[in-house]
PDB file of C-alpha atoms in Angstrom:
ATOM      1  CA  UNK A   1      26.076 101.763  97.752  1.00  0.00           C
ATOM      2  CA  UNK A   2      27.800 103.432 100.682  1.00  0.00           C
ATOM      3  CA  UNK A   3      30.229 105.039  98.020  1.00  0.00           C
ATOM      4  CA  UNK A   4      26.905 106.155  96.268  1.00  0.00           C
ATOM      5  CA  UNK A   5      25.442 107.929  99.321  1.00  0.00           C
ATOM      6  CA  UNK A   6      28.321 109.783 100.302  1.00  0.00           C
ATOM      7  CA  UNK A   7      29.026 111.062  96.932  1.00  0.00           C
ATOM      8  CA  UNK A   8      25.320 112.342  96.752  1.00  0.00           C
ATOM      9  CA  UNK A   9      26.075 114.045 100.780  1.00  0.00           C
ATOM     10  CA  UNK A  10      29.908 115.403  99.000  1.00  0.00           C
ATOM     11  CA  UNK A  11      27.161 117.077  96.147  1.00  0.00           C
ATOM     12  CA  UNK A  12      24.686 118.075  97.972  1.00  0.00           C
ATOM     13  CA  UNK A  13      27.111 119.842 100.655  1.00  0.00           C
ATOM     14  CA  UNK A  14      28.608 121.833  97.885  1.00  0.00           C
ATOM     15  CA  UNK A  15      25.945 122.843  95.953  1.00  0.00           C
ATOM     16  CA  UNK A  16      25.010 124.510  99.763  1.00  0.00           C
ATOM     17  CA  UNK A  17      28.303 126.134  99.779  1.00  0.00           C
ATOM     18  CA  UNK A  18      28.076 127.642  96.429  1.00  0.00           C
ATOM     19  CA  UNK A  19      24.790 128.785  97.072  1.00  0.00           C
ATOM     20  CA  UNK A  20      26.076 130.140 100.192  1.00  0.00           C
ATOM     21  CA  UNK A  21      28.446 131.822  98.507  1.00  0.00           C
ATOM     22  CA  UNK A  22      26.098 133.167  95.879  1.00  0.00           C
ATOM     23  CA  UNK A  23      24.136 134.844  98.237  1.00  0.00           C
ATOM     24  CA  UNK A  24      26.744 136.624 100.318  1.00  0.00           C
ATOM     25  CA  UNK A  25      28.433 138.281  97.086  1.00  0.00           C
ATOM     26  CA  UNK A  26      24.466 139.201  96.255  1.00  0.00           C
ATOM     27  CA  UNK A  27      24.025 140.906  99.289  1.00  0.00           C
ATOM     28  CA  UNK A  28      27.880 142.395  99.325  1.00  0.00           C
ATOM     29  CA  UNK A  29      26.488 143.965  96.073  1.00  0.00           C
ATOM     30  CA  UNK A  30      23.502 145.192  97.376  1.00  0.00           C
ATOM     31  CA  UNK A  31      24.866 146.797 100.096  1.00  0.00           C
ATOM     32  CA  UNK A  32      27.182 148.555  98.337  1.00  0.00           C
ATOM     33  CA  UNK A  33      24.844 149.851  95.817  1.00  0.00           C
ATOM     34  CA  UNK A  34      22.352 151.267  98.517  1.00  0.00           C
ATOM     35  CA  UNK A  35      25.562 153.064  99.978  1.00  0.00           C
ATOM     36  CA  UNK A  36      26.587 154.536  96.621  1.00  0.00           C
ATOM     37  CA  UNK A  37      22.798 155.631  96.250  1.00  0.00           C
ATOM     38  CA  UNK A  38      22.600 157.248  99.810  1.00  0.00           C
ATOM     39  CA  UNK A  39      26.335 158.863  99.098  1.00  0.00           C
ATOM     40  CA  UNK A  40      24.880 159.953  95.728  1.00  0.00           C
ATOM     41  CA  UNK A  41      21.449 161.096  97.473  1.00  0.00           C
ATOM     42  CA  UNK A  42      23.650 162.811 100.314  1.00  0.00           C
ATOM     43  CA  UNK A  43      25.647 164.916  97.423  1.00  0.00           C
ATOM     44  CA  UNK A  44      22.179 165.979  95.939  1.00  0.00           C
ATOM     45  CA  UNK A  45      20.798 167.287  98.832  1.00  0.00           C
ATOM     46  CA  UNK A  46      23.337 168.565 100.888  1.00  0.00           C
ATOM     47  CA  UNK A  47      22.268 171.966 101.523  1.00  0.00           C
ATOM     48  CA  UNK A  48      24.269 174.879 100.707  1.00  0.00           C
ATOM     49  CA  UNK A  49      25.883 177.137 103.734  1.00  0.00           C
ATOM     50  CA  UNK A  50      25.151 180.485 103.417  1.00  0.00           C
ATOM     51  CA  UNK A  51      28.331 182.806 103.829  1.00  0.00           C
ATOM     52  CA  UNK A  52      26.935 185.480 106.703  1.00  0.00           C
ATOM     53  CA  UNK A  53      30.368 186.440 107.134  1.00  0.00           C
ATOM     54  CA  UNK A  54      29.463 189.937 105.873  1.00  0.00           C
ATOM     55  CA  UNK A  55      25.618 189.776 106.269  1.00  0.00           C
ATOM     56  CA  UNK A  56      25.333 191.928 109.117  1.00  0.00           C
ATOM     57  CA  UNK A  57      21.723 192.174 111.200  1.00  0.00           C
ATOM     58  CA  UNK A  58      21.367 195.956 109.798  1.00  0.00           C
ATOM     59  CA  UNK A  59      20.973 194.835 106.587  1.00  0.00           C
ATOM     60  CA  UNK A  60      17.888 192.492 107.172  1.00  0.00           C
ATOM     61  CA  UNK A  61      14.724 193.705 105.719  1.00  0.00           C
ATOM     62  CA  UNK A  62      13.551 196.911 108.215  1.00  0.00           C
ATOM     63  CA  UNK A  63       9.843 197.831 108.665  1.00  0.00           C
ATOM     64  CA  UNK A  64       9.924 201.181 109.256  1.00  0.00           C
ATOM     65  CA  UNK A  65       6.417 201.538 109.922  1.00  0.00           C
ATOM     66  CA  UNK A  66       6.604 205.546 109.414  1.00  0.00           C
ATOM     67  CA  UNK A  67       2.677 207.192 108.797  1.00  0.00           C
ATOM     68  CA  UNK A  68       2.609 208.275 105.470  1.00  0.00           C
ATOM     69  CA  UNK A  69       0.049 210.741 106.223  1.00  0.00           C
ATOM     70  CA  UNK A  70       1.021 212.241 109.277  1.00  0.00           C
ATOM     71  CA  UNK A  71      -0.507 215.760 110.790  1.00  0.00           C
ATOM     72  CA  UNK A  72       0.740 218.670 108.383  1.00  0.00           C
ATOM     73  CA  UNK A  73       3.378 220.294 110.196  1.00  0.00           C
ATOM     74  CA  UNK A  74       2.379 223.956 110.487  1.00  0.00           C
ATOM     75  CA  UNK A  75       4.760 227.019 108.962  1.00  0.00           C
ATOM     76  CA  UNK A  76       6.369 227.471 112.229  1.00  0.00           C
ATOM     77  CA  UNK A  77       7.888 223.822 112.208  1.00  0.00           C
ATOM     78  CA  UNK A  78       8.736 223.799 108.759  1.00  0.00           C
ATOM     79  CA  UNK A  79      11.176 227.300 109.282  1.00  0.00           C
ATOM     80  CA  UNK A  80      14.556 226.687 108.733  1.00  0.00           C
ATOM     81  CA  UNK A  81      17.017 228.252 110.897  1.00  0.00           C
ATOM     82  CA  UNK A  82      20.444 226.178 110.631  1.00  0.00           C
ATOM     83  CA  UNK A  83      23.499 226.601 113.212  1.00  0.00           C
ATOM     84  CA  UNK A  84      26.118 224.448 111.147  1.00  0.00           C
ATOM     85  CA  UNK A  85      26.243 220.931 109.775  1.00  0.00           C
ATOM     86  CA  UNK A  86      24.641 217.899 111.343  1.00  0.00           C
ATOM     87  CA  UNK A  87      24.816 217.024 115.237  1.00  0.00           C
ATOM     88  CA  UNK A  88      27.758 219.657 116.010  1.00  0.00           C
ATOM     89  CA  UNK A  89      25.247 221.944 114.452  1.00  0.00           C
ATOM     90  CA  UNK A  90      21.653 220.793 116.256  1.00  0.00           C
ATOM     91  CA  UNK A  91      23.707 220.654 119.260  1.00  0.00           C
ATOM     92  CA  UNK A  92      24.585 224.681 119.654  1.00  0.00           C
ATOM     93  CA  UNK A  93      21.024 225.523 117.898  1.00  0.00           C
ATOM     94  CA  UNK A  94      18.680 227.368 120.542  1.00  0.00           C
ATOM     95  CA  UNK A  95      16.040 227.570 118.301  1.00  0.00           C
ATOM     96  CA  UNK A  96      15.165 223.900 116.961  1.00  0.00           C
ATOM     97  CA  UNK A  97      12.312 223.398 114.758  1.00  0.00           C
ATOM     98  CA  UNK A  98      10.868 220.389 113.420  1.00  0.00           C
ATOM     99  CA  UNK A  99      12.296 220.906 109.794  1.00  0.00           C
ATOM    100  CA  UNK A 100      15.917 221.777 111.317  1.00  0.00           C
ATOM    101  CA  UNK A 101      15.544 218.480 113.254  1.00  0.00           C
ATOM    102  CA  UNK A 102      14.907 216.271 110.063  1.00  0.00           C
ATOM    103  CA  UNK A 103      17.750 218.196 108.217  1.00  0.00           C
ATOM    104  CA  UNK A 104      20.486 217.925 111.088  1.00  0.00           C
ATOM    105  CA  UNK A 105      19.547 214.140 111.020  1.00  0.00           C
ATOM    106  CA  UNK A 106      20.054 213.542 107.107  1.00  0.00           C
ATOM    107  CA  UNK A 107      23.253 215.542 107.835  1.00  0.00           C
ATOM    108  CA  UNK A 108      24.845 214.119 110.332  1.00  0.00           C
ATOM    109  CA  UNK A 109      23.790 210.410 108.606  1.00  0.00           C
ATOM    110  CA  UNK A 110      25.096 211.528 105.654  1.00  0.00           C
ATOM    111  CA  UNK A 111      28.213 212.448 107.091  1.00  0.00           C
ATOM    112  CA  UNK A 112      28.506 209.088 108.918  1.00  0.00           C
ATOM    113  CA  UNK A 113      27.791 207.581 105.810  1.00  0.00           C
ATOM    114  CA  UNK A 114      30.522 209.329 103.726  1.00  0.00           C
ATOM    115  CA  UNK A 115      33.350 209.525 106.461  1.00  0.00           C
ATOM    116  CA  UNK A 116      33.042 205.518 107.312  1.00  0.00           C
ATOM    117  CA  UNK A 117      33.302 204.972 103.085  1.00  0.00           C
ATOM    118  CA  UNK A 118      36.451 206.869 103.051  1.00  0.00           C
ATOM    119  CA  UNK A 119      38.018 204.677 105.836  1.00  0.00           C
ATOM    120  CA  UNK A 120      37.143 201.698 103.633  1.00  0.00           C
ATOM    121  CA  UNK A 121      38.486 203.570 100.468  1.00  0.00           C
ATOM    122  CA  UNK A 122      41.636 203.680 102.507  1.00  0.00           C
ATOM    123  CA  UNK A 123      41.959 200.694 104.190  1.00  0.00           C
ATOM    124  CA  UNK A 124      40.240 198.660 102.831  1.00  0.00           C
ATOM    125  CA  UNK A 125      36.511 197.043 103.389  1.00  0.00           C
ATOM    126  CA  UNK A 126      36.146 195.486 107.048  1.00  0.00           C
ATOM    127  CA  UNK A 127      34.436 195.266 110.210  1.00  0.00           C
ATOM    128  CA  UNK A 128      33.357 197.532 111.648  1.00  0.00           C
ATOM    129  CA  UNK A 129      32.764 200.192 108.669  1.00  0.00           C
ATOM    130  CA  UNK A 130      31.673 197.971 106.086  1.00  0.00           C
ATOM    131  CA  UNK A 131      28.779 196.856 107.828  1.00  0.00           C
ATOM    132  CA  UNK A 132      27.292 200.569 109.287  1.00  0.00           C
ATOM    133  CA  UNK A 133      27.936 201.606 105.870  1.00  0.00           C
ATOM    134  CA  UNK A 134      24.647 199.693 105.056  1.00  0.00           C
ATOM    135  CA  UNK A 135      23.176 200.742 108.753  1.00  0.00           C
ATOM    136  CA  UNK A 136      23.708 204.466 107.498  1.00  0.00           C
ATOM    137  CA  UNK A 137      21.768 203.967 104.080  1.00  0.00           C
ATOM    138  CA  UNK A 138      18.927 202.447 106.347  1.00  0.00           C
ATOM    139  CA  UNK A 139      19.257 205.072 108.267  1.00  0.00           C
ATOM    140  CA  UNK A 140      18.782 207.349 105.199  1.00  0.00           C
ATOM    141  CA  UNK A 141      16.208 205.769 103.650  1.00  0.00           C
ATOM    142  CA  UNK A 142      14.071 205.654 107.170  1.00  0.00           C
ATOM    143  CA  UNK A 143      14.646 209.586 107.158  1.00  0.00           C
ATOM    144  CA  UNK A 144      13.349 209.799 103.349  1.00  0.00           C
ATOM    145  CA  UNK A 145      10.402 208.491 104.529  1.00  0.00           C
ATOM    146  CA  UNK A 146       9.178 210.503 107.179  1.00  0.00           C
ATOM    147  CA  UNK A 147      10.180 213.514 104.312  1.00  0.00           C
ATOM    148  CA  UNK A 148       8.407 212.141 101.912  1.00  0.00           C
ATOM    149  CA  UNK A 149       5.129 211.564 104.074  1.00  0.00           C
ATOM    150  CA  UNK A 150       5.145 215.655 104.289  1.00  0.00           C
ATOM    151  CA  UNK A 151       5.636 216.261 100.738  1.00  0.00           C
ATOM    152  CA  UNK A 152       8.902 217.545 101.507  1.00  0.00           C
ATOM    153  CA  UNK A 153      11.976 216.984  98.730  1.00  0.00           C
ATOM    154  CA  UNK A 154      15.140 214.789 100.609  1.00  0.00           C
ATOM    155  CA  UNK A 155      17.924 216.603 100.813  1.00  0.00           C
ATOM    156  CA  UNK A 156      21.282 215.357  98.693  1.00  0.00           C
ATOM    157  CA  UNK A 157      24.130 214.445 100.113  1.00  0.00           C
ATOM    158  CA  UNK A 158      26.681 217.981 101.135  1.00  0.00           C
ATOM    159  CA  UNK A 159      29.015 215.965 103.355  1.00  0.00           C
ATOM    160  CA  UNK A 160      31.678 216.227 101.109  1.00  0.00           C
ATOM    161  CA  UNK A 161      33.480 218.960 102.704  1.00  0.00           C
ATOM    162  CA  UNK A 162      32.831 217.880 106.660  1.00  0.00           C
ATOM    163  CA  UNK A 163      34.710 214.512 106.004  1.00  0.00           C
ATOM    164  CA  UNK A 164      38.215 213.706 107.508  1.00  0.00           C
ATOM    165  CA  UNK A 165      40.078 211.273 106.647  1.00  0.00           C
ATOM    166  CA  UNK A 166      42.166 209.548 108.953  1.00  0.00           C
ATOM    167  CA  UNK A 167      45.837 208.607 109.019  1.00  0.00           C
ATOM    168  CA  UNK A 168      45.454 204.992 110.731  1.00  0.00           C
ATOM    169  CA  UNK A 169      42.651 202.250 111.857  1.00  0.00           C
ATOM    170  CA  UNK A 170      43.006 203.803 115.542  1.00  0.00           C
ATOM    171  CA  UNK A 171      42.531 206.951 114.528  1.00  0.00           C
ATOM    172  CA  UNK A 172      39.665 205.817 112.294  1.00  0.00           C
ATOM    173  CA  UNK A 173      37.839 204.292 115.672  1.00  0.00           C
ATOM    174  CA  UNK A 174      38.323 207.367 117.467  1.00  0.00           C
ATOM    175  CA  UNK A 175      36.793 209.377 114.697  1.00  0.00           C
ATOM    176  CA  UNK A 176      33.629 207.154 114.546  1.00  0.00           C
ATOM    177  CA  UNK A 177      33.536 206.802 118.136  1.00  0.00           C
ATOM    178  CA  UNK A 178      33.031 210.580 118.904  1.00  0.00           C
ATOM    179  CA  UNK A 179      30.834 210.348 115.534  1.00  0.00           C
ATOM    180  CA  UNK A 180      28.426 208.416 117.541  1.00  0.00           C
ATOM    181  CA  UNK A 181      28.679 210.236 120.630  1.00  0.00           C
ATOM    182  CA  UNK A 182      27.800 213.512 119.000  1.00  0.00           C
ATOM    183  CA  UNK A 183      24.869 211.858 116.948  1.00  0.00           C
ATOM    184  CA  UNK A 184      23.431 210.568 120.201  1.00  0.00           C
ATOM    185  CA  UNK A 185      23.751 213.070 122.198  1.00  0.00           C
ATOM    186  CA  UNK A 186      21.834 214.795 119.134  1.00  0.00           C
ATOM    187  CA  UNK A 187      19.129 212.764 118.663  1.00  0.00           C
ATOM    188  CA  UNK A 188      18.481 213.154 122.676  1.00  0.00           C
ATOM    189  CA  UNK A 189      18.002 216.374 122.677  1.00  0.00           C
ATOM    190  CA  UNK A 190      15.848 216.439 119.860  1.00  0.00           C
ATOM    191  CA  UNK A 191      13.692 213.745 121.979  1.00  0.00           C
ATOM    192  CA  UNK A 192      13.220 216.155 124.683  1.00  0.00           C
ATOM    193  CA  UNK A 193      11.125 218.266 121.886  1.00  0.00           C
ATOM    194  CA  UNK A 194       7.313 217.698 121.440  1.00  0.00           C
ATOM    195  CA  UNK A 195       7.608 215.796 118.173  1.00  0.00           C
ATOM    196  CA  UNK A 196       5.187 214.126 115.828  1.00  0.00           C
ATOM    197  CA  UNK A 197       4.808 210.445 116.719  1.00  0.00           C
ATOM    198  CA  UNK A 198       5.813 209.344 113.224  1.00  0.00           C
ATOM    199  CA  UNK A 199       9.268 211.723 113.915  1.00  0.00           C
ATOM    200  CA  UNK A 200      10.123 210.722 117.684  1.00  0.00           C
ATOM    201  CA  UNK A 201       9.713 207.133 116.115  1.00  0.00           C
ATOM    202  CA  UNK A 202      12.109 207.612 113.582  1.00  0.00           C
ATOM    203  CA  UNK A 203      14.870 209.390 115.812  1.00  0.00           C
ATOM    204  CA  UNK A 204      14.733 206.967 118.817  1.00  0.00           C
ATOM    205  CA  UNK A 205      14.780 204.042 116.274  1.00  0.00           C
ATOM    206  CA  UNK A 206      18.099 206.322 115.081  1.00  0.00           C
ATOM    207  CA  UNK A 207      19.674 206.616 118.264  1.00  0.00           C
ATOM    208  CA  UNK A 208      19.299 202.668 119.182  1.00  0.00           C
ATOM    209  CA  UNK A 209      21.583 202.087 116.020  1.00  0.00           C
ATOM    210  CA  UNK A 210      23.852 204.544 116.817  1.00  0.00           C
ATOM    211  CA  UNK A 211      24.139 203.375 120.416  1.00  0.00           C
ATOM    212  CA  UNK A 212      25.161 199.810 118.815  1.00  0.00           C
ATOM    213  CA  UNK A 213      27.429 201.262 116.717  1.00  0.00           C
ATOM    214  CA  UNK A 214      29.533 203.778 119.465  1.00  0.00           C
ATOM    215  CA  UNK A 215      29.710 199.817 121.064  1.00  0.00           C
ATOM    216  CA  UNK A 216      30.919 198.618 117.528  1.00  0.00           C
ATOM    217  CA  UNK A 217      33.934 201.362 117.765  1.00  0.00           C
ATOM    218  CA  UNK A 218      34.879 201.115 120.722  1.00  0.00           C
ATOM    219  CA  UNK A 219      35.530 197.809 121.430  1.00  0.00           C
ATOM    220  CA  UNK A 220      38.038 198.784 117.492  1.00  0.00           C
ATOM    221  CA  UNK A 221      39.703 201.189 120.119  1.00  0.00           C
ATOM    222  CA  UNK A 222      40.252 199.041 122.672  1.00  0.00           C
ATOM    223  CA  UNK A 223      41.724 196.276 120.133  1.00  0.00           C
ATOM    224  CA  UNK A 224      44.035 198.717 118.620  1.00  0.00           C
ATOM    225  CA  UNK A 225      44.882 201.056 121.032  1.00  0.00           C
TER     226      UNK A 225
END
């Protein structure tokens, strides 16, 4: 009898262990399932970085808010009376009109435009030029509006033969720094002007870029020099 009752306790206490057993391998499974599934889950919906690396803020999306049917500008305004080629040329004109304004402007961005692509045809594409590259055709394409909203034609590009290309990156700087400077100091004195709202808009929303980018070159100076 006592034999008996301890074999049933020797049974009874292993069919406990096994069970035991059973259970933690269950739940080892489990476990490792629901981590696979998360892992899995995680792969699925990790989200994608962006590279912004070359995504500069002058290439978001501009609202450029011109009128598109502005005040007719009367025959005196629209006389054109040129001195030379963009800023250098606004800049020794004594008699500014409204039409010599717009056209120094598309000149001088033009010329921005074409000098800072020759750099990168040299050198190679990088900061700084690379990115006011796309600043310049916003700049462009701002200007085309206010001509358009006139019924004027936009002017194509004649920058060709005003471009200089320079010999190294420090020279390259110093070119688009006093680039800046003379656009600036171009767009201010056209500011002094009575202008149509839509066109002091457009230049002071000009000048603001080119202040950041005379920032953008010097600081290249300063690195390299």
């Amino acid at each position: 009898m006592g034999t008996t009752k301890s074999a049933l306790k020797f049974n009874r206490f292993f069919v406990t262990v096994l069970m035991a057993a059973a259970l933690a391998v269950s739940s080892i499974f489990m476990l490792s399932g629901c981590s696979a599934a998360k892992d899995a889950d995680n792969e699925n919906t990790q989200p994608v970085q962006e590279d912004t690396s070359q995504t500069p803020e002058t290439t978001q999306p501009v609202d450029h808010n011109v009128d598109m049917d502005p005040t007719p500008l009367t025959d005196k305004d629209q006389v054109l009376s040129l001195e030379g080629y963009g800023a250098k040329g606004a800049l020794v004109d004594k008699d500014l009109t409204i039409r010599d304004m717009l056209l120094y402007a598309v000149q001088d961005e033009y010329l921005a435009h074409g000098e800072y692509l020759a750099i990168v045809e040299k050198f190679g594409s990088q900061r700084p030029y690379s990115n006011i590259i796309r600043a310049e055709e916003t700049h462009l394409a701002y200007l085309k509006e206010v001509y358009l909203s006139y019924g004027l034609d936009f002017p194509s590009d004649g920058s060709a033969d005003h471009i200089v290309v320079p010999d190294d990156l420090l020279e390259a700087a110093q070119i688009g720094v006093q680039a800046e400077i003379d656009n600036i100091a171009m767009y201010e004195l056209f500011l002094t002007y009575d202008l149509p709202e839509n066109v002091s808009t457009v230049f002071s929303s000009l000048k603001r870029g080119s202040d950041s980018h005379l920032l953008a070159f010097q600081k290249q100076v300063e690195r390299l020099d």
